[in-house]
Coordinates of C-alpha atoms and ligand atoms in Angstrom, one line a residue:
M86 CA 24.9 -5.4 0.6
T87 CA 27.2 -8.4 1.2
T88 CA 25.4 -11.7 0.9
V89 CA 26.5 -15.0 2.5
S90 CA 26.5 -18.5 1.0
T91 CA 27.7 -21.9 2.0
T92 CA 26.9 -25.3 0.5
P93 CA 25.6 -27.7 3.2
T94 CA 22.8 -30.2 2.9
T95 CA 19.4 -28.5 2.6
T96 CA 16.8 -30.9 3.8
P97 CA 13.9 -28.7 4.9
V98 CA 12.6 -29.2 8.4
Q99 CA 9.1 -30.7 8.6
P100 CA 6.4 -28.3 7.5
V101 CA 4.2 -26.9 10.3
P102 CA 0.9 -29.0 10.3
T103 CA -2.4 -27.2 10.1
P104 CA -3.4 -26.6 13.7
Q105 CA -6.7 -27.3 15.5
P106 CA -9.1 -24.4 16.2
A107 CA -7.8 -23.6 19.7
M108 CA -4.2 -23.5 18.5
R109 CA -5.3 -21.5 15.5
L110 CA -6.9 -18.9 17.7
R111 CA -3.8 -18.8 19.9
E112 CA -1.7 -18.2 16.8
I113 CA -4.0 -15.5 15.6
V114 CA -4.0 -13.5 18.8
F115 CA -0.2 -13.6 18.6
G116 CA -0.4 -11.9 15.1
A117 CA 1.5 -8.9 16.5
A118 CA 4.5 -11.2 16.9
R119 CA 4.3 -12.2 13.3
S120 CA 4.0 -8.6 12.0
A121 CA 6.9 -7.5 14.3
A122 CA 9.1 -10.4 13.0
V123 CA 8.5 -9.4 9.4
R124 CA 9.2 -5.8 10.3
A125 CA 12.4 -6.7 12.1
A126 CA 13.6 -8.8 9.2
A127 CA 12.8 -6.0 6.8
R128 CA 14.6 -3.4 8.9
L129 CA 17.6 -5.7 9.4
R130 CA 17.7 -6.5 5.7
V131 CA 18.0 -10.2 6.4
A132 CA 16.5 -11.1 3.1
D133 CA 19.0 -8.9 1.2
A134 CA 21.8 -10.6 3.2
L135 CA 20.8 -14.1 2.2
G136 CA 21.9 -15.1 -1.2
E137 CA 20.7 -18.1 -3.3
K138 CA 22.6 -20.6 -1.2
P139 CA 21.8 -21.7 2.3
A140 CA 23.4 -19.7 5.2
T141 CA 23.6 -20.2 8.9
A142 CA 22.2 -17.7 11.4
D143 CA 25.8 -17.0 12.5
E144 CA 26.8 -16.1 9.0
L145 CA 23.8 -13.9 8.4
A146 CA 24.3 -12.3 11.8
A147 CA 27.8 -11.3 10.8
V148 CA 26.4 -9.5 7.8
V149 CA 23.4 -7.8 9.3
K150 CA 25.3 -7.1 12.5
T151 CA 23.1 -8.8 15.1
E152 CA 23.5 -11.4 17.8
P153 CA 23.4 -14.8 16.1
G154 CA 21.1 -16.5 18.7
P155 CA 18.3 -14.0 18.6
L156 CA 18.6 -13.8 14.8
R157 CA 18.2 -17.6 14.6
R158 CA 15.0 -17.3 16.8
L159 CA 13.7 -14.6 14.5
L160 CA 14.3 -16.7 11.4
R161 CA 12.8 -19.8 13.0
A162 CA 9.6 -17.8 13.9
L163 CA 9.3 -16.5 10.3
S164 CA 10.1 -19.9 8.8
C165 CA 6.9 -21.3 10.6
Y166 CA 5.0 -19.1 8.2
G167 CA 6.9 -19.8 5.1
I168 CA 9.0 -16.6 5.2
F169 CA 12.5 -18.2 4.9
A170 CA 12.9 -21.9 5.2
E171 CA 14.8 -23.6 8.0
N172 CA 16.8 -26.7 6.9
A173 CA 17.6 -29.8 9.0
D174 CA 21.2 -28.8 9.2
G175 CA 20.3 -25.4 10.8
T176 CA 20.8 -23.3 7.7
F177 CA 18.2 -21.0 6.2
T178 CA 17.2 -20.5 2.6
H179 CA 14.9 -18.2 0.7
T180 CA 11.3 -18.9 -0.1
D181 CA 9.0 -17.1 -2.5
M182 CA 7.8 -14.9 0.3
S183 CA 11.2 -14.1 1.9
R184 CA 12.5 -13.1 -1.5
L185 CA 9.7 -10.4 -1.6
L186 CA 11.4 -8.8 1.4
R187 CA 14.5 -8.1 -0.7
E188 CA 14.9 -4.5 -1.8
D189 CA 16.0 -5.6 -5.2
D190 CA 13.2 -8.0 -6.0
P191 CA 11.2 -6.7 -8.9
H192 CA 8.0 -7.3 -6.9
S193 CA 9.5 -6.2 -3.6
L194 CA 7.1 -5.8 -0.7
R195 CA 9.8 -4.5 1.7
D196 CA 8.5 -1.0 1.9
I197 CA 4.9 -2.1 2.1
S198 CA 5.8 -4.4 5.0
L199 CA 7.4 -1.5 6.8
W200 CA 4.5 0.8 6.1
C201 CA 1.9 -1.7 7.5
T202 CA 3.9 -2.0 10.7
E203 CA 5.1 1.6 11.2
P204 CA 5.3 2.7 14.9
W205 CA 2.0 4.6 14.8
T206 CA 0.1 1.5 13.8
W207 CA 1.1 -0.1 17.1
E208 CA -0.4 2.9 19.0
V209 CA -3.8 2.7 17.3
W210 CA -4.5 -1.0 17.0
P211 CA -5.2 -1.4 20.8
R212 CA -8.0 1.2 20.4
L213 CA -9.9 -0.8 17.8
D214 CA -12.8 -1.4 20.2
D215 CA -13.1 2.4 20.7
A216 CA -13.2 2.9 16.9
V217 CA -15.8 0.2 16.5
R218 CA -17.9 1.8 19.3
S219 CA -17.7 5.3 17.9
G220 CA -17.4 4.6 14.2
G221 CA -14.7 7.3 14.0
N222 CA -10.9 7.4 13.9
V223 CA -8.9 7.1 17.1
F224 CA -5.8 8.7 15.5
E225 CA -6.6 12.3 16.4
D226 CA -7.3 11.2 20.0
V227 CA -3.9 9.4 20.2
F228 CA -1.7 11.9 18.3
G229 CA -3.7 15.2 18.6
K230 CA -4.0 15.9 14.9
E231 CA -5.2 14.4 11.6
F232 CA -3.3 11.5 10.2
F233 CA -1.7 13.1 7.1
D234 CA -0.8 16.3 9.1
Y235 CA 0.9 14.1 11.7
L236 CA 2.7 12.1 8.9
H237 CA 4.1 15.1 7.1
Q238 CA 4.7 17.4 10.2
D239 CA 5.9 14.9 12.9
A240 CA 6.8 11.6 11.4
H241 CA 9.2 12.3 8.5
E242 CA 10.6 8.7 8.5
S243 CA 7.1 7.3 8.4
A244 CA 6.2 9.8 5.6
Q245 CA 9.1 8.5 3.6
V246 CA 8.2 4.9 4.2
F247 CA 4.6 5.8 3.1
N248 CA 5.8 7.5 -0.1
R249 CA 8.0 4.5 -1.0
A250 CA 5.3 2.0 -0.2
M251 CA 2.8 3.9 -2.3
T252 CA 5.4 4.1 -5.1
T253 CA 5.9 0.3 -5.0
S254 CA 2.2 -0.3 -4.9
S255 CA 1.5 2.3 -7.7
M256 CA 4.3 1.0 -9.9
Q257 CA 2.9 -2.5 -9.6
S258 CA -0.6 -1.4 -10.4
A259 CA 0.2 1.5 -12.8
L260 CA 0.8 -0.9 -15.8
D261 CA -2.4 -2.7 -15.0
V262 CA -4.3 0.6 -15.0
A263 CA -2.6 1.7 -18.2
A264 CA -3.5 -1.6 -19.9
L265 CA -7.1 -1.3 -18.8
L266 CA -8.0 2.3 -19.7
D267 CA -9.0 3.2 -23.2
L268 CA -7.9 6.8 -23.8
T269 CA -9.6 7.2 -27.2
G270 CA -10.8 10.8 -27.4
V271 CA -8.8 11.9 -24.3
S272 CA -6.3 14.7 -24.7
V273 CA -5.8 15.6 -21.0
V274 CA -5.8 13.2 -18.0
A275 CA -5.6 14.2 -14.4
D276 CA -4.7 11.9 -11.5
I277 CA -6.2 13.3 -8.3
G278 CA -4.4 12.2 -5.1
G279 CA -2.1 10.5 -7.6
G280 CA 0.8 10.1 -5.2
Q281 CA 4.2 10.5 -7.0
G282 CA 2.6 10.1 -10.4
H283 CA 3.4 6.5 -11.5
V284 CA -0.1 5.9 -12.9
L285 CA 0.0 9.2 -14.8
A286 CA 3.6 8.5 -16.1
S287 CA 2.6 5.1 -17.3
L288 CA -0.4 6.5 -19.1
L289 CA 1.6 9.3 -20.7
E290 CA 4.3 6.8 -21.8
K291 CA 1.7 4.6 -23.4
H292 CA -0.2 7.5 -25.1
P293 CA 2.3 10.0 -26.7
S294 CA -0.5 12.5 -27.7
V295 CA -2.0 12.8 -24.2
S296 CA -0.9 15.3 -21.6
G297 CA -1.6 15.1 -17.9
T298 CA -1.7 16.7 -14.5
L299 CA -0.7 15.1 -11.2
M300 CA -2.4 16.5 -8.1
D301 CA -1.6 15.6 -4.5
L302 CA -0.5 17.2 -1.2
P303 CA 2.5 19.4 -1.3
G304 CA 4.8 17.1 0.6
V305 CA 4.0 14.3 -1.9
V306 CA 4.2 16.0 -5.2
A307 CA 7.6 17.5 -4.1
R308 CA 8.9 14.0 -4.7
A309 CA 7.0 13.3 -7.9
D310 CA 8.3 10.8 -10.4
E311 CA 11.3 12.3 -12.1
R312 CA 9.8 11.5 -15.5
L313 CA 7.2 14.2 -14.8
R314 CA 9.5 16.8 -13.3
D315 CA 11.4 19.6 -15.1
G316 CA 14.0 17.9 -17.3
G317 CA 12.1 14.5 -17.2
S318 CA 11.2 12.6 -20.3
L319 CA 7.5 13.4 -19.9
A320 CA 7.9 17.0 -18.4
G321 CA 6.7 18.6 -21.7
R322 CA 3.3 16.9 -21.3
A323 CA 3.0 16.9 -17.6
S324 CA 2.0 19.5 -15.0
I325 CA 2.0 19.1 -11.2
V326 CA -0.5 20.8 -8.8
A327 CA -0.1 20.7 -5.0
G328 CA -3.3 21.0 -3.1
D329 CA -6.1 19.5 -1.1
C330 CA -8.6 17.9 -3.4
R331 CA -11.4 18.4 -0.8
E332 CA -10.9 22.2 -1.1
G333 CA -11.0 22.3 -4.9
I334 CA -9.4 20.8 -8.0
P335 CA -8.0 23.6 -10.3
V336 CA -7.6 21.2 -13.2
A337 CA -9.5 20.9 -16.5
A338 CA -9.2 17.4 -18.0
D339 CA -11.1 14.9 -20.2
L340 CA -10.5 12.1 -17.7
Y341 CA -10.0 12.3 -14.0
I342 CA -8.5 9.3 -12.2
I343 CA -9.1 8.8 -8.5
K344 CA -7.3 5.8 -7.3
N345 CA -7.2 4.6 -3.7
I346 CA -8.4 7.9 -2.3
L347 CA -12.1 7.5 -1.5
E348 CA -11.3 5.3 1.5
W349 CA -11.1 8.0 4.1
D350 CA -14.0 9.5 6.1
D351 CA -17.3 10.0 4.2
D352 CA -17.2 13.8 4.5
S353 CA -13.8 13.9 2.7
T354 CA -15.1 11.5 0.1
R355 CA -18.2 13.7 -0.5
R356 CA -16.0 16.9 -0.7
A357 CA -13.4 15.3 -3.0
L358 CA -16.1 14.1 -5.4
A359 CA -17.9 17.5 -5.3
S360 CA -14.6 19.1 -6.2
V361 CA -14.2 16.8 -9.2
C362 CA -17.7 17.4 -10.4
A363 CA -17.2 21.2 -10.0
A364 CA -13.9 21.1 -12.0
A365 CA -15.0 18.7 -14.8
R366 CA -16.9 19.7 -17.8
P367 CA -20.2 17.8 -18.6
G368 CA -19.3 14.6 -20.4
A369 CA -15.8 14.3 -18.8
R370 CA -14.9 10.8 -17.6
V371 CA -14.1 10.0 -13.9
V372 CA -12.5 6.6 -13.2
V373 CA -12.5 5.6 -9.6
I374 CA -10.2 2.7 -8.7
E375 CA -10.4 0.9 -5.4
N376 CA -9.9 -2.3 -3.5
L377 CA -13.3 -3.8 -2.5
V378 CA -14.1 -5.7 0.6
D379 CA -16.5 -7.9 -1.2
D380 CA -16.2 -9.6 -4.5
T381 CA -12.5 -9.9 -4.2
P382 CA -10.0 -12.8 -3.9
S383 CA -7.9 -10.6 -1.4
M384 CA -10.4 -10.6 1.5
R385 CA -8.0 -11.1 4.4
F386 CA -5.7 -8.3 3.2
T387 CA -8.5 -5.9 2.3
T388 CA -10.5 -6.4 5.4
A389 CA -7.3 -5.7 7.5
M390 CA -6.7 -2.5 5.5
D391 CA -10.3 -1.6 6.1
L392 CA -9.8 -1.7 9.9
L393 CA -6.6 0.2 9.8
L394 CA -8.3 2.9 7.7
L395 CA -11.1 3.1 10.4
L396 CA -8.4 3.7 13.0
N397 CA -6.3 6.3 11.2
V398 CA -8.7 8.4 9.1
G399 CA -12.1 7.1 10.1
G400 CA -12.2 5.6 6.6
A401 CA -13.2 2.3 5.0
K402 CA -12.6 0.1 2.1
H403 CA -15.8 0.0 0.1
T404 CA -18.1 -2.7 -1.0
R405 CA -19.2 -2.5 -4.6
Q406 CA -22.5 -1.0 -3.5
S407 CA -21.1 1.5 -1.0
L408 CA -18.9 2.9 -3.7
V409 CA -21.8 3.0 -6.2
D410 CA -23.8 4.9 -3.6
R411 CA -21.1 7.5 -3.0
L412 CA -20.5 8.0 -6.7
S413 CA -24.2 8.3 -7.6
G414 CA -24.7 10.5 -4.5
A415 CA -22.1 12.9 -6.0
G416 CA -24.2 13.1 -9.2
L417 CA -21.9 10.9 -11.4
A418 CA -23.4 8.5 -14.0
I419 CA -21.9 5.1 -13.4
G420 CA -21.0 2.9 -16.3
E421 CA -19.0 -0.3 -16.4
I422 CA -17.3 -1.7 -13.3
R423 CA -14.3 -3.9 -14.2
P424 CA -11.5 -5.7 -12.3
V425 CA -8.1 -4.0 -12.9
N426 CA -6.2 -6.9 -11.4
P427 CA -6.9 -9.5 -8.6
Y428 CA -7.2 -6.8 -6.0
L429 CA -8.5 -3.6 -7.7
H430 CA -11.7 -2.6 -9.5
A431 CA -12.3 0.4 -11.8
F432 CA -15.7 2.3 -11.7
E433 CA -16.1 4.1 -15.0
C434 CA -18.2 7.3 -14.5
V435 CA -19.3 10.3 -16.5
V436 CA -20.1 13.9 -15.4
P437 CA -23.6 14.4 -16.6
G438 CA -24.5 17.3 -18.9
Ligands
LIG92 C1 -3.4 5.5 -0.8 S1 -2.5 6.8 -1.6 C2 -2.9 6.5 -3.3 C3 -2.0 7.2 -4.2 C4 -2.2 6.9 -5.7 N1 -3.5 7.4 -6.1 C5 -2.1 5.4 -6.0 O1 -3.1 4.7 -6.1 O2 -1.0 4.9 -6.0 C6 -3.6 8.1 -1.1 C7 -3.0 9.4 -1.7 O3 -3.9 10.5 -1.4 C8 -3.2 11.6 -1.1 N2 -4.0 12.6 -0.3 C9 -4.4 12.5 0.9 N3 -5.1 13.5 1.3 C10 -5.2 14.3 0.2 C11 -5.9 15.5 -0.1 N4 -6.6 16.1 0.8 N5 -5.8 16.0 -1.4 C12 -5.1 15.4 -2.3 N6 -4.4 14.2 -2.1 C13 -4.5 13.7 -0.9 C14 -2.0 11.1 -0.3 O4 -1.0 12.0 -0.2 C15 -1.7 9.8 -1.1 O5 -0.8 10.1 -2.2

């Protein structure tokens, strides 16, 4: 995409002072405006249009093809939160956060920003009180079917955004997982609900004698990482299985990875863990990797995800104890629990003999 750049003075406008409680609450209840503004900027690719030099809203509007006045208002709203910076001369520059909305940033959060603000989210948030009352998802009531069925059957654009967001998130955490896991004695590893297979690919790249299987829903594995697919650099050591892990896991492995799956409804968690235990030989390792809602530096983010999971799949992010309860309830012997990075924990388990 074309970027714009000029060289005017770049004195930043005064930072927004920390507001008093009443104003803070007013700001919080307008949170939808903030999410919508990030989504609009991501969809318009404003961050991609802004180069390293300051640019005016008029210049940016010409590139992203919007009206200049409303674009200035959008950028001003975002700048209040440190997403872009507004300068005294009316130009805008990048900040650390706005750079993360660029598609080409190595740590880009563009797809994740779109995913967290997809149209279906705006349909279910107003029903949070119903979900809190019932303890179940409201998605099926609003859309008439289960979340993943809706995603793959009726919301192809959202499904693609989801896959790209999971890819970004997986790629960013895959290296951390590969660095953490000791594969001594492991010949075959399986990633259950492994998305497009980035964790698996990272592990196979790091361990040339290990082979592996990726299992996920058909619509997801159809777009598996090309390294794992026929003709890919790891294809000789990789197999791909499409299926519902609650129905069964037709995969024999020494190590089963279950990352960011056990956050749906409890019955699905119980069935998925039962499938793993039925598939695995005694002594096989099962490593469950999850965000936790306690004992984590990312409380605001994880508790928000926790509520969204309640709305769409009747699920939850776990506390350390609630995950321990589910794993031991499935009959797994739990060993060490270790942080993978600032927002993920790994629960090392063994299938008893
Ligand atoms: C939050 S993503 C996590 C993906 C991957 N494990 C990671 O951490 O990057 C949840 C994954 O579970 C998959 N999934 C959902 N329902 C499933 C099912 N019934 N059987 C297998 N996979 C499923 C989704 O397609 C998606 O890839």
